[in-house]
Amino acid sequence: MCGIVGYIGKRNASEVLIDGLRKLEYRGYDSAGIAVFEEEGIKVVKAKGRLDDLEEKMNLVGKPKGSCGIGHTRWATHGEPSDVNSHPHGNSRITLVHNGIIENYLELKERLAAKNYLFESQTDTEVVAKLLDYYYDGNPFETVRKVIENVKGSYAFGIMFADFPNQIFAVRKDSPMIVGLGEGENFIASDVPAILKYTKDYYLIDEDEIVVLEEGGTKIYNLDHELIEKQRHTATWDIEAAEKGGYPHFMLKEIFEQPDALRKTVQPRIKDGLPDLQVDSFTDDLIRKIGKIHIVACGTASYAGMIGKCAIEKLARIPAEVCIASEFRYGDPILKENDLVIVISQSGETADTLAALRLAKKKGIHTMAIVNVVGSSIAREADSIIYTWAGPEIAVASTKAYTVQMSVMYLIALKMALALGTLSEEEVKGYCGTILSLPEKQQQILDQSDTCKYFASRFQNAEHLFYIGRGIDYALSMEGSLKLKEISYIHSEAYAAGELKHGTISLITDNVPVIAVATQENIYEKTISNIKEVTTRGAKVLLVVNDRFEVNEDIANYVLRVPTTDDILIPLLAVIPLQLFAYYTAVLRGCDVDKPRNLAKSVTVE
Ligand code: F6R
């Protein structure tokens, strides 16, 4: 989604803004722009395309000179990507950048048109810029307050008033925004990487707070114009964590960071061999009362949830279901008093997941969140929070966040099993010990990444591809398939292996590629039968298989072996070859791996 950076200090604002926006490129965008206070007034430069296109334009029209400004990368929602729809919007008095969606923009537009305001873009943001202009009477604070009283939807706004060249105003609701605190310089940004080069210290902005950013300090007010004391946060990772560190892509770097991320997430949560989630409210008493578990998330996070469901049902025997957040929030879900809602989100800002969490809370259901970004909206609003310690995930395609989300789900399942007595203490200790040994096995797979590259080269020209698997392998197939399609643009579908013959098998003809995942002993033979069904019809099969199993030579064209472990835990290993396969396929096809078309990292709109 869109990225915002604002700067005030002594440096060249244009450079700081472009630099900060580059750090937010991972969020996804299709145009960019900046506005800087110059001596003669606010100068705006904006362009469709990448930041390089914006820089090219700046070279033509002149780089804005000044030390205070706001910048934006836009991911189009209202109106196509174009110069005119790009942010900043406004006029010589007021300039605005916006992340989010204004739901009542048409109604506001009509009201403003009736007052003779003209509009040149198709955006909701321009309507807010005109609304600011309409209310502006020389008092920026009051103007911002009136505007947020009138707009409905989600927003993070960065605003400059020409009459106040030494200030930037900011306000947010349901879209992230932080204030970076430097020495004699201050920042606003959508995310921490944008400010890390200059400072690690920041404030999190809450709703109904208005930020006034100045060179010498930052003031944050409530809507009654009373100063608020904010807690200072310090980023625990530095700029290197948000850089490629010698890898050609963030995605590859993040795939290779998985052993470390897994260690950091599970080691502190296993004490004396048993799971210790350090969540006070998650007591044995609460666990014993749980009727049903609803796991709610989007995309990859929901596939981690599917693995979690399998683990909870197998180990703790509590019924669990996985709901896609966008369906859950409007689906009138049946939630009973003793149910538990677990939401999973890397960013902690996904609009649908946040809305699902709020819905569950409103119905009085205990909510638990598994989140990677510290201090994000979901993390702050859930009743209990378990952070994954994956470090920043920059590539749009989620990899390391997925594995650590699964690892937390395993620990939750084990904690529940212990509380309910469905597993003995010794058995739980056994699983925990195995989880602690998995980073090393992940490393073994990574050390052989060339094998995945070779298999990718065999499939790189496919137009369509199927993933099949049963049970937990089906959940893994869903993730493998999503990873491939989002970055390589190969059309791919994941099927429960036994379901194919109920229709889809008609698409299997000569050389149609199929990736079969078979890691579970109890259903191995069944999956092998399904593989035979597709090979008989000419499919070209890559089998991803548990190393423990004997595989007949003629069963698949290619075989990729995954180190063995407890079957229920094997997704923590088996997903890695699927990620590498998708990555190398996309690279071989010349795709923009870290920034796939149309996608955004943090989906803060519905
Ligand atoms: C796919 C991917 C997305 C996210 C989804 C949820 O690789 O990254 O499917 O998993 O948008 O995002 P979070 O986890 O931030 O809520």
Coordinates of C-alpha atoms and ligand atoms in Angstrom, one line a residue:
M1 CA 0.0 0.0 0.0
C2 CA 1.0 3.6 -0.1
G3 CA 4.1 4.9 1.7
I4 CA 4.5 8.2 3.4
V5 CA 7.6 10.0 4.5
G6 CA 7.9 13.5 6.0
Y7 CA 11.0 15.4 7.0
I8 CA 12.0 18.5 8.8
G9 CA 15.5 19.3 9.8
K10 CA 18.7 20.7 8.2
R11 CA 19.3 18.2 5.5
N12 CA 18.2 18.4 1.8
A13 CA 14.6 17.3 2.2
S14 CA 14.3 16.0 -1.4
E15 CA 17.1 13.5 -0.8
V16 CA 15.8 12.4 2.6
L17 CA 12.3 11.9 1.1
I18 CA 13.4 9.9 -1.9
D19 CA 15.7 7.8 0.3
G20 CA 12.9 7.1 2.8
L21 CA 10.5 6.3 0.0
R22 CA 13.0 3.8 -1.4
K23 CA 12.9 2.0 1.9
L24 CA 9.1 1.8 1.6
E25 CA 9.1 0.5 -2.0
Y26 CA 8.4 -2.9 -0.6
R27 CA 4.9 -1.8 0.3
G28 CA 4.0 -1.7 -3.5
Y29 CA 3.3 1.4 -5.5
D30 CA 2.7 2.7 -9.0
S31 CA 3.5 6.4 -8.8
A32 CA 5.3 8.8 -6.4
G33 CA 5.7 12.4 -5.5
I34 CA 7.2 14.9 -3.1
A35 CA 6.4 18.4 -1.9
V36 CA 9.1 20.6 -0.3
F37 CA 8.9 24.1 1.2
E38 CA 11.0 26.4 -1.0
E39 CA 11.5 30.1 -0.2
E40 CA 8.8 31.0 -2.7
G41 CA 6.3 28.4 -1.5
I42 CA 5.6 24.7 -1.7
K43 CA 7.0 23.0 -4.8
V44 CA 5.5 19.7 -5.8
V45 CA 6.9 17.1 -8.3
K46 CA 5.1 13.9 -9.0
A47 CA 5.2 11.2 -11.6
K48 CA 3.6 7.9 -12.6
G49 CA 5.9 4.9 -12.3
R50 CA 8.9 4.1 -10.1
L51 CA 11.0 6.4 -8.0
D52 CA 13.5 6.5 -10.8
D53 CA 10.9 8.1 -13.0
L54 CA 10.2 10.7 -10.3
E55 CA 14.0 11.4 -10.0
E56 CA 14.2 11.8 -13.8
K57 CA 11.4 14.3 -13.7
M58 CA 13.0 16.1 -10.9
N59 CA 16.2 16.4 -12.9
L60 CA 14.1 18.0 -15.7
V61 CA 12.0 20.4 -13.7
G62 CA 14.5 21.1 -10.9
K63 CA 14.9 19.3 -7.6
P64 CA 12.9 21.1 -4.9
K65 CA 15.3 22.9 -2.6
G66 CA 14.5 23.0 1.1
S67 CA 14.7 21.2 4.4
C68 CA 11.1 20.4 5.1
G69 CA 8.8 18.3 3.0
I70 CA 6.5 15.3 2.5
G71 CA 6.7 12.4 0.1
H72 CA 4.5 9.6 -1.1
T73 CA 4.4 6.4 -3.0
R74 CA 0.9 5.6 -4.3
W75 CA -0.8 2.3 -4.8
A76 CA -3.7 3.2 -7.0
T77 CA -7.2 2.6 -5.6
H78 CA -9.4 5.6 -6.9
G79 CA -8.2 6.4 -10.4
E80 CA -5.5 4.8 -12.5
P81 CA -1.8 5.4 -11.9
S82 CA -1.0 8.7 -13.6
D83 CA 0.8 12.0 -12.9
V84 CA -2.3 13.8 -12.0
N85 CA -3.6 11.1 -9.6
S86 CA -0.3 10.9 -7.8
H87 CA 0.2 12.5 -4.5
P88 CA 0.8 15.2 -3.1
H89 CA -2.5 16.9 -3.8
G90 CA -3.6 20.4 -2.9
N91 CA -2.9 23.9 -3.9
S92 CA -0.5 26.7 -3.1
R93 CA -2.0 26.9 0.5
I94 CA -2.2 23.3 1.5
T95 CA -0.5 20.1 0.4
L96 CA -1.4 16.6 1.4
V97 CA -0.3 13.0 1.1
H98 CA -2.6 10.2 2.1
N99 CA -2.5 6.4 2.8
G100 CA -5.9 4.7 3.1
I101 CA -9.4 5.1 1.6
I102 CA -11.9 7.8 2.2
E103 CA -15.2 6.0 2.0
N104 CA -17.5 9.1 1.9
Y105 CA -15.4 11.0 -0.7
L106 CA -18.2 11.1 -3.3
E107 CA -20.6 12.8 -0.8
L108 CA -17.8 15.2 0.2
K109 CA -17.0 15.9 -3.4
E110 CA -20.6 16.8 -4.1
R111 CA -20.6 19.2 -1.1
L112 CA -17.4 20.8 -2.2
A113 CA -18.5 21.0 -5.9
A114 CA -21.6 22.9 -4.7
K115 CA -19.2 25.4 -3.2
N116 CA -17.5 25.8 -6.6
Y117 CA -14.5 23.6 -6.0
L118 CA -13.1 22.0 -9.1
F119 CA -11.3 18.6 -9.2
E120 CA -8.7 17.5 -11.6
S121 CA -7.9 14.0 -10.4
Q122 CA -10.1 10.9 -9.8
T123 CA -8.8 10.4 -6.3
D124 CA -10.4 10.4 -2.9
T125 CA -7.3 12.2 -1.6
E126 CA -7.9 15.3 -3.7
V127 CA -11.3 15.7 -2.0
V128 CA -9.6 15.8 1.4
A129 CA -7.1 18.4 0.1
K130 CA -10.0 20.5 -1.0
L131 CA -11.8 19.9 2.3
L132 CA -8.7 21.1 4.1
D133 CA -8.7 24.2 2.0
Y134 CA -12.4 24.8 2.6
Y135 CA -12.0 24.7 6.4
Y136 CA -8.7 26.5 6.6
D137 CA -9.0 29.8 8.4
G138 CA -5.4 30.3 9.5
N139 CA -5.5 27.7 12.3
P140 CA -4.0 24.4 11.0
F141 CA -4.9 22.4 14.1
E142 CA -8.6 23.3 14.0
T143 CA -8.6 22.7 10.2
V144 CA -7.2 19.2 10.6
R145 CA -9.6 18.5 13.5
K146 CA -12.6 19.5 11.4
V147 CA -11.5 17.5 8.4
I148 CA -11.2 14.3 10.4
E149 CA -14.6 14.9 11.9
N150 CA -16.0 14.9 8.4
V151 CA -14.1 12.0 6.7
K152 CA -15.1 8.3 7.0
G153 CA -12.6 5.6 6.2
S154 CA -9.0 4.9 6.8
Y155 CA -6.2 7.4 6.6
A156 CA -2.7 8.5 7.5
F157 CA -2.3 12.1 6.4
G158 CA 0.8 14.2 6.1
I159 CA -0.1 17.8 5.6
M160 CA 1.8 21.1 4.9
F161 CA 0.3 24.5 5.2
A162 CA 2.1 27.2 3.2
D163 CA 1.6 29.7 6.1
F164 CA 3.5 27.4 8.4
P165 CA 6.7 26.5 6.6
N166 CA 8.4 25.1 9.8
Q167 CA 5.7 22.5 10.5
I168 CA 4.3 19.3 9.2
F169 CA 0.9 18.0 10.5
A170 CA 0.0 14.4 10.7
V171 CA -2.9 12.3 11.8
R172 CA -4.0 8.6 11.3
K173 CA -6.9 6.2 11.6
D174 CA -6.6 2.5 10.6
S175 CA -3.4 3.2 8.5
P176 CA 0.0 3.1 10.1
M177 CA 2.1 6.1 10.9
I178 CA 5.1 6.7 13.1
V179 CA 7.1 9.8 14.1
G180 CA 10.9 9.4 13.9
L181 CA 12.8 11.3 16.5
G182 CA 16.3 12.5 15.5
E183 CA 18.7 15.1 16.8
G184 CA 17.5 18.5 15.5
E185 CA 15.4 16.7 12.9
N186 CA 12.1 14.8 12.9
F187 CA 10.2 12.5 10.5
I188 CA 6.9 10.9 9.9
A189 CA 6.8 7.6 8.1
S190 CA 4.5 4.7 7.3
D191 CA 7.1 2.2 8.6
V192 CA 10.4 2.1 10.6
P193 CA 12.8 1.3 7.6
A194 CA 12.2 4.8 6.2
I195 CA 13.8 6.5 9.2
L196 CA 16.4 3.9 10.3
K197 CA 19.3 5.6 8.5
Y198 CA 18.8 8.7 10.6
T199 CA 17.3 7.4 13.9
K200 CA 16.1 4.3 15.7
D201 CA 13.8 6.2 18.1
Y202 CA 10.1 6.7 17.3
Y203 CA 6.6 7.3 18.6
L204 CA 3.6 5.3 17.5
I205 CA 0.7 7.6 16.6
D206 CA -2.7 6.6 18.0
E207 CA -6.1 7.5 16.6
D208 CA -7.5 10.9 17.5
E209 CA -4.0 12.4 17.9
I210 CA -2.7 15.3 15.9
V211 CA 1.0 15.5 15.3
V212 CA 2.8 18.8 14.8
L213 CA 6.3 18.0 13.6
E214 CA 9.0 20.7 14.0
E215 CA 12.7 20.7 13.5
G216 CA 13.4 21.1 17.2
G217 CA 10.7 18.8 18.5
T218 CA 7.5 17.0 18.0
K219 CA 4.3 17.8 19.7
I220 CA 1.3 15.4 19.8
Y221 CA -2.1 16.6 20.9
N222 CA -5.4 15.1 21.6
L223 CA -8.5 16.5 19.8
D224 CA -9.0 19.0 22.7
H225 CA -5.6 20.4 21.9
E226 CA -4.0 19.1 25.0
L227 CA -0.4 17.9 24.8
I228 CA 0.0 14.1 25.1
E229 CA 3.1 12.3 26.7
K230 CA 4.1 9.5 24.3
Q231 CA 6.2 6.5 25.0
R232 CA 9.4 6.5 23.0
H233 CA 10.2 3.2 21.2
T234 CA 13.5 2.1 19.9
A235 CA 13.8 -0.2 16.9
T236 CA 15.6 -3.3 17.8
W237 CA 17.1 -3.9 14.4
D238 CA 19.3 -1.6 12.3
I239 CA 19.5 -0.5 8.8
E240 CA 21.3 -3.7 7.6
A241 CA 18.2 -5.8 8.6
A242 CA 16.3 -3.7 6.1
E243 CA 18.9 -4.0 3.3
K244 CA 19.7 -6.9 1.0
G245 CA 23.1 -7.7 2.5
G246 CA 24.6 -9.1 -0.6
Y247 CA 21.6 -11.1 -1.7
P248 CA 20.1 -10.3 -5.2
H249 CA 16.6 -10.0 -3.7
F250 CA 15.0 -9.4 -0.3
M251 CA 13.0 -12.6 -0.9
L252 CA 16.0 -14.8 -1.1
K253 CA 17.6 -13.1 1.9
E254 CA 14.4 -13.7 3.9
I255 CA 14.2 -17.3 2.8
F256 CA 17.7 -17.8 4.1
E257 CA 17.0 -16.0 7.3
Q258 CA 14.4 -18.6 8.4
P259 CA 16.6 -20.7 10.7
D260 CA 17.5 -17.6 12.6
A261 CA 13.9 -16.3 12.7
L262 CA 12.7 -19.7 13.9
R263 CA 15.3 -19.8 16.6
K264 CA 14.5 -16.3 17.8
T265 CA 10.8 -17.0 17.9
V266 CA 10.8 -20.4 19.7
Q267 CA 13.9 -20.4 21.9
P268 CA 12.6 -17.8 24.4
R269 CA 9.3 -19.5 24.5
I270 CA 10.4 -23.0 25.5
K271 CA 11.3 -23.2 29.2
D272 CA 12.5 -26.4 30.9
G273 CA 11.5 -28.2 27.7
L274 CA 7.9 -27.0 27.8
P275 CA 6.0 -24.2 25.9
D276 CA 5.9 -20.9 27.8
L277 CA 4.2 -18.3 25.6
Q278 CA 4.5 -15.6 28.2
V279 CA 0.9 -14.5 27.8
D280 CA -0.6 -14.0 31.2
S281 CA -4.2 -14.2 30.0
F282 CA -3.6 -17.6 28.2
T283 CA -4.1 -19.7 31.3
D284 CA -4.8 -23.4 31.6
D285 CA -8.2 -22.5 33.0
L286 CA -9.0 -20.4 29.8
I287 CA -7.8 -23.2 27.6
R288 CA -10.0 -25.8 29.4
K289 CA -13.0 -23.7 28.7
I290 CA -12.4 -23.1 25.0
G291 CA -15.3 -24.4 22.9
K292 CA -14.0 -23.7 19.4
I293 CA -11.0 -21.8 17.9
H294 CA -11.5 -19.4 14.9
I295 CA -8.2 -18.7 13.2
V296 CA -8.6 -15.5 11.1
A297 CA -6.1 -14.1 8.6
C298 CA -5.5 -13.3 4.9
G299 CA -3.3 -14.9 2.3
T300 CA -0.1 -16.6 3.5
A301 CA -1.0 -15.9 7.1
S302 CA -4.2 -17.9 6.6
Y303 CA -2.2 -20.8 5.2
A304 CA -0.1 -20.7 8.4
G305 CA -3.4 -20.8 10.2
M306 CA -4.4 -23.9 8.2
I307 CA -1.2 -25.7 9.5
G308 CA -2.1 -24.4 13.0
K309 CA -5.6 -25.8 12.7
C310 CA -4.2 -29.3 11.8
A311 CA -1.8 -29.1 14.8
I312 CA -4.4 -27.9 17.3
E313 CA -7.0 -30.5 16.2
K314 CA -4.4 -33.3 16.1
L315 CA -2.5 -32.5 19.3
A316 CA -5.1 -30.8 21.5
R317 CA -8.3 -32.2 20.0
I318 CA -10.1 -28.8 20.1
P319 CA -12.2 -28.0 17.0
A320 CA -10.6 -25.2 15.0
E321 CA -11.6 -23.5 11.7
V322 CA -9.7 -21.1 9.5
C323 CA -11.6 -18.1 8.1
I324 CA -10.4 -15.7 5.6
A325 CA -10.7 -12.3 7.3
S326 CA -12.6 -10.6 4.5
E327 CA -15.2 -13.3 4.6
F328 CA -15.3 -13.5 8.4
R329 CA -16.0 -9.9 8.9
Y330 CA -19.1 -9.8 6.8
G331 CA -20.1 -13.5 7.2
D332 CA -22.1 -13.1 10.5
P333 CA -19.8 -15.7 12.2
I334 CA -21.2 -17.9 14.9
L335 CA -19.1 -17.0 17.9
K336 CA -19.9 -18.5 21.3
E337 CA -18.9 -17.2 24.7
N338 CA -16.0 -19.6 25.3
D339 CA -14.6 -19.5 21.8
L340 CA -11.1 -18.2 21.0
V341 CA -10.3 -16.0 18.0
I342 CA -6.7 -16.2 16.9
V343 CA -5.7 -13.6 14.2
I344 CA -2.4 -13.9 12.3
S345 CA -0.8 -11.0 10.6
Q346 CA 2.8 -10.2 9.6
S347 CA 2.2 -6.5 9.3
G348 CA -0.4 -6.2 12.0
E349 CA -2.1 -3.6 9.8
T350 CA -4.2 -5.7 7.3
A351 CA -7.5 -4.0 7.2
D352 CA -9.7 -7.1 7.0
T353 CA -7.8 -8.9 9.8
L354 CA -8.0 -5.8 12.0
A355 CA -11.8 -5.5 11.3
A356 CA -12.3 -9.2 12.1
L357 CA -10.4 -8.8 15.4
R358 CA -12.6 -5.8 16.3
L359 CA -15.7 -7.8 15.4
A360 CA -14.7 -10.6 17.7
K361 CA -13.8 -8.2 20.5
K362 CA -17.2 -6.5 20.2
K363 CA -18.9 -9.8 20.6
G364 CA -16.9 -10.3 23.8
I365 CA -14.7 -13.1 22.5
H366 CA -11.2 -13.5 23.7
T367 CA -8.8 -12.5 20.9
M368 CA -5.2 -13.5 20.5
A369 CA -2.9 -12.1 17.8
I370 CA 0.3 -13.5 16.2
V371 CA 2.0 -10.5 14.7
N372 CA 5.5 -9.6 13.5
V373 CA 5.4 -5.8 13.5
V374 CA 5.8 -4.5 17.1
G375 CA 3.2 -1.9 18.0
S376 CA 1.1 -2.4 15.0
S377 CA -2.7 -1.9 15.2
I378 CA -3.6 -5.6 15.6
A379 CA -0.9 -6.1 18.2
R380 CA -2.2 -3.2 20.2
E381 CA -5.8 -4.1 20.0
A382 CA -5.8 -7.9 20.7
D383 CA -6.4 -9.2 24.2
S384 CA -3.3 -11.3 24.0
I385 CA -0.3 -10.8 21.7
I386 CA 2.4 -13.2 20.7
Y387 CA 5.1 -11.5 18.6
T388 CA 7.0 -13.5 16.0
W389 CA 10.6 -12.4 15.9
A390 CA 11.3 -12.6 12.2
G391 CA 12.7 -9.1 11.8
P392 CA 11.6 -6.9 9.0
E393 CA 10.0 -8.7 6.1
I394 CA 10.6 -6.5 3.0
A395 CA 9.8 -8.7 0.0
V396 CA 6.1 -8.6 -0.8
A397 CA 6.0 -12.4 -0.9
S398 CA 5.9 -13.6 2.7
T399 CA 8.4 -16.3 3.6
K400 CA 10.1 -16.1 7.0
A401 CA 7.0 -14.6 8.6
Y402 CA 5.0 -17.7 7.5
T403 CA 7.4 -20.2 9.1
V404 CA 7.5 -18.3 12.4
Q405 CA 3.7 -17.9 12.4
M406 CA 3.5 -21.7 12.0
S407 CA 6.0 -22.2 14.8
V408 CA 3.9 -20.1 17.2
M409 CA 0.8 -22.1 16.2
Y410 CA 2.6 -25.3 17.2
L411 CA 3.6 -23.9 20.6
I412 CA -0.1 -22.9 21.1
A413 CA -1.2 -26.3 20.2
L414 CA 1.3 -27.9 22.5
K415 CA 0.4 -25.6 25.4
M416 CA -3.3 -26.6 24.9
A417 CA -2.5 -30.3 24.6
L418 CA -0.6 -30.1 27.9
A419 CA -3.4 -28.2 29.7
L420 CA -6.0 -30.6 28.4
G421 CA -3.9 -33.7 29.0
T422 CA -4.2 -34.9 25.4
L423 CA -0.4 -35.3 25.4
S424 CA 1.8 -36.2 28.4
E425 CA 4.5 -33.8 29.6
E426 CA 7.1 -36.1 28.1
E427 CA 5.4 -36.1 24.7
V428 CA 5.1 -32.3 24.7
K429 CA 8.8 -32.1 25.7
G430 CA 9.6 -34.4 22.8
Y431 CA 7.8 -32.1 20.3
C432 CA 9.5 -28.9 21.8
G433 CA 12.9 -30.5 21.5
T434 CA 12.2 -31.4 17.9
I435 CA 11.1 -27.8 17.1
L436 CA 14.3 -26.5 18.6
S437 CA 16.3 -28.8 16.3
L438 CA 14.6 -27.7 13.2
P439 CA 16.6 -24.5 12.4
E440 CA 19.6 -26.8 11.7
K441 CA 17.5 -28.9 9.3
Q442 CA 16.2 -25.8 7.6
Q443 CA 19.8 -24.9 7.0
Q444 CA 20.5 -28.2 5.4
I445 CA 17.8 -27.5 2.9
L446 CA 19.1 -24.0 2.2
D447 CA 22.5 -25.4 1.6
Q448 CA 21.1 -27.3 -1.3
S449 CA 19.1 -24.5 -2.8
D450 CA 20.8 -25.2 -6.2
T451 CA 18.6 -28.4 -6.5
C452 CA 15.5 -26.2 -6.3
K453 CA 17.0 -23.9 -8.9
Y454 CA 17.5 -26.9 -11.2
F455 CA 13.9 -28.0 -10.8
A456 CA 12.7 -24.4 -11.4
S457 CA 14.6 -24.4 -14.7
R458 CA 12.6 -27.6 -15.7
F459 CA 9.3 -25.9 -15.1
Q460 CA 10.0 -22.2 -15.8
N461 CA 8.1 -22.1 -19.1
A462 CA 4.8 -23.5 -17.7
E463 CA 1.7 -21.5 -18.2
H464 CA -0.4 -23.5 -15.7
L465 CA 0.7 -25.6 -12.8
F466 CA -1.1 -27.6 -10.2
Y467 CA -0.1 -28.4 -6.6
I468 CA -1.6 -31.4 -4.9
G469 CA -1.4 -32.8 -1.4
R470 CA -3.6 -34.2 1.4
G471 CA -4.3 -32.8 4.9
I472 CA -1.3 -30.8 6.0
D473 CA 0.3 -31.3 2.6
Y474 CA -2.7 -29.6 1.1
A475 CA -2.3 -26.6 3.4
L476 CA 1.4 -26.5 2.3
S477 CA 0.3 -26.8 -1.4
M478 CA -1.9 -23.8 -1.0
E479 CA 1.1 -21.8 0.2
G480 CA 3.4 -23.2 -2.5
S481 CA 0.9 -22.3 -5.2
L482 CA 0.3 -18.8 -3.9
K483 CA 4.1 -18.1 -3.7
L484 CA 4.6 -19.3 -7.3
K485 CA 1.7 -17.4 -8.8
E486 CA 2.3 -14.1 -7.0
I487 CA 5.9 -13.7 -8.1
S488 CA 6.3 -15.7 -11.3
Y489 CA 2.8 -14.9 -12.8
I490 CA 2.3 -18.6 -13.7
H491 CA -1.3 -19.6 -13.2
S492 CA -1.3 -22.1 -10.5
E493 CA -3.9 -23.9 -8.3
A494 CA -3.7 -26.1 -5.2
Y495 CA -6.0 -29.0 -4.9
A496 CA -6.6 -31.6 -2.2
A497 CA -5.1 -34.5 -4.0
G498 CA -8.2 -36.7 -3.7
E499 CA -10.4 -33.9 -5.1
L500 CA -8.8 -33.6 -8.5
K501 CA -10.8 -36.4 -10.0
H502 CA -14.0 -34.5 -9.2
G503 CA -13.6 -32.2 -12.1
T504 CA -10.1 -30.6 -12.4
I505 CA -8.4 -33.7 -13.7
S506 CA -9.8 -32.8 -17.1
L507 CA -7.1 -30.1 -17.3
I508 CA -4.3 -32.7 -16.8
T509 CA -2.9 -33.5 -20.3
D510 CA 0.5 -34.1 -21.7
N511 CA 3.3 -32.3 -19.8
V512 CA 1.0 -30.3 -17.5
P513 CA 3.2 -29.7 -14.5
V514 CA 2.1 -31.0 -11.1
I515 CA 3.9 -30.5 -7.9
A516 CA 2.9 -33.2 -5.4
V517 CA 3.6 -32.8 -1.7
A518 CA 3.7 -36.0 0.3
T519 CA 5.2 -35.7 3.7
Q520 CA 2.6 -37.5 5.9
E521 CA 2.9 -41.2 6.6
N522 CA -0.8 -41.9 7.2
I523 CA -1.8 -40.7 3.8
Y524 CA 1.3 -41.3 1.8
E525 CA 0.0 -44.2 -0.2
K526 CA -3.2 -42.3 -1.0
T527 CA -1.3 -39.4 -2.4
I528 CA 0.9 -41.8 -4.4
S529 CA -2.4 -43.1 -6.0
N530 CA -3.4 -39.6 -6.9
I531 CA 0.0 -39.0 -8.4
K532 CA -0.5 -42.0 -10.6
E533 CA -3.8 -40.7 -11.7
V534 CA -2.1 -37.6 -13.1
T535 CA 1.0 -39.3 -14.5
T536 CA -1.2 -41.7 -16.4
R537 CA -2.7 -38.6 -18.1
G538 CA 0.7 -37.3 -19.1
A539 CA 1.5 -34.9 -16.2
K540 CA 5.1 -33.9 -15.5
V541 CA 5.4 -34.4 -11.7
L542 CA 7.8 -33.0 -9.2
L543 CA 7.4 -34.9 -5.9
V544 CA 8.3 -33.1 -2.7
V545 CA 8.6 -36.0 -0.2
N546 CA 9.6 -36.8 3.3
D547 CA 13.1 -38.3 3.1
R548 CA 12.0 -41.2 5.3
F549 CA 9.7 -42.6 2.5
E550 CA 10.8 -45.0 -0.1
V551 CA 9.9 -43.7 -3.5
N552 CA 9.6 -45.9 -6.6
E553 CA 11.6 -44.5 -9.4
D554 CA 8.8 -44.3 -11.9
I555 CA 6.4 -42.4 -9.7
A556 CA 7.5 -38.9 -10.6
N557 CA 9.8 -37.2 -13.1
Y558 CA 11.7 -35.4 -10.3
V559 CA 11.9 -36.0 -6.6
L560 CA 12.9 -33.4 -4.0
R561 CA 13.6 -34.9 -0.6
V562 CA 12.9 -33.0 2.6
P563 CA 14.8 -34.0 5.8
T564 CA 12.5 -36.1 8.0
T565 CA 11.1 -35.0 11.4
D566 CA 7.8 -35.5 13.2
D567 CA 5.2 -35.5 10.5
I568 CA 3.1 -32.8 12.1
L569 CA 6.1 -30.5 12.3
I570 CA 7.4 -31.1 8.8
P571 CA 5.8 -28.0 7.2
L572 CA 8.5 -25.9 9.0
L573 CA 10.9 -27.7 6.6
A574 CA 8.9 -28.6 3.6
V575 CA 7.8 -25.1 2.8
I576 CA 11.4 -24.0 2.1
P577 CA 11.8 -26.0 -1.2
L578 CA 8.4 -24.6 -2.3
Q579 CA 9.6 -21.1 -1.6
L580 CA 12.9 -21.6 -3.3
F581 CA 11.2 -23.2 -6.3
A582 CA 8.8 -20.2 -6.7
Y583 CA 11.7 -17.8 -6.2
Y584 CA 14.0 -19.3 -8.8
T585 CA 11.2 -19.8 -11.3
A586 CA 10.3 -16.1 -11.0
V587 CA 14.0 -15.1 -11.4
L588 CA 14.4 -17.3 -14.5
R589 CA 11.3 -15.7 -16.0
G590 CA 12.8 -12.3 -15.4
C591 CA 10.1 -11.1 -12.9
D592 CA 10.4 -8.3 -10.4
V593 CA 10.6 -10.8 -7.5
D594 CA 10.5 -8.4 -4.6
K595 CA 7.8 -6.1 -6.0
P596 CA 5.4 -8.2 -8.0
R597 CA 2.9 -6.3 -10.2
N598 CA -0.4 -5.1 -8.5
L599 CA 0.7 -6.3 -5.1
A600 CA 1.3 -4.4 -1.9
K601 CA 3.0 -5.6 1.2
S602 CA 0.7 -4.2 3.8
V603 CA -2.9 -4.3 2.7
T604 CA -4.5 -1.5 4.6
V605 CA -7.7 -1.3 2.4
E606 CA -10.5 -3.7 2.2
Ligands
F6R1 C1 1.7 -13.5 0.2 C2 1.5 -12.5 1.2 C3 0.1 -12.1 1.6 C4 0.0 -11.8 3.1 C5 -1.4 -11.2 3.4 C6 -1.6 -10.9 4.8 O1 3.0 -13.8 0.0 O2 2.4 -12.0 1.8 O3 -0.8 -13.1 1.2 O4 0.2 -13.0 3.8 O5 -1.6 -10.0 2.6 O6 -0.7 -10.0 5.3 P1 -0.4 -9.8 6.8 O7 0.2 -11.1 7.3 O8 0.5 -8.7 6.9 O9 -1.7 -9.6 7.5

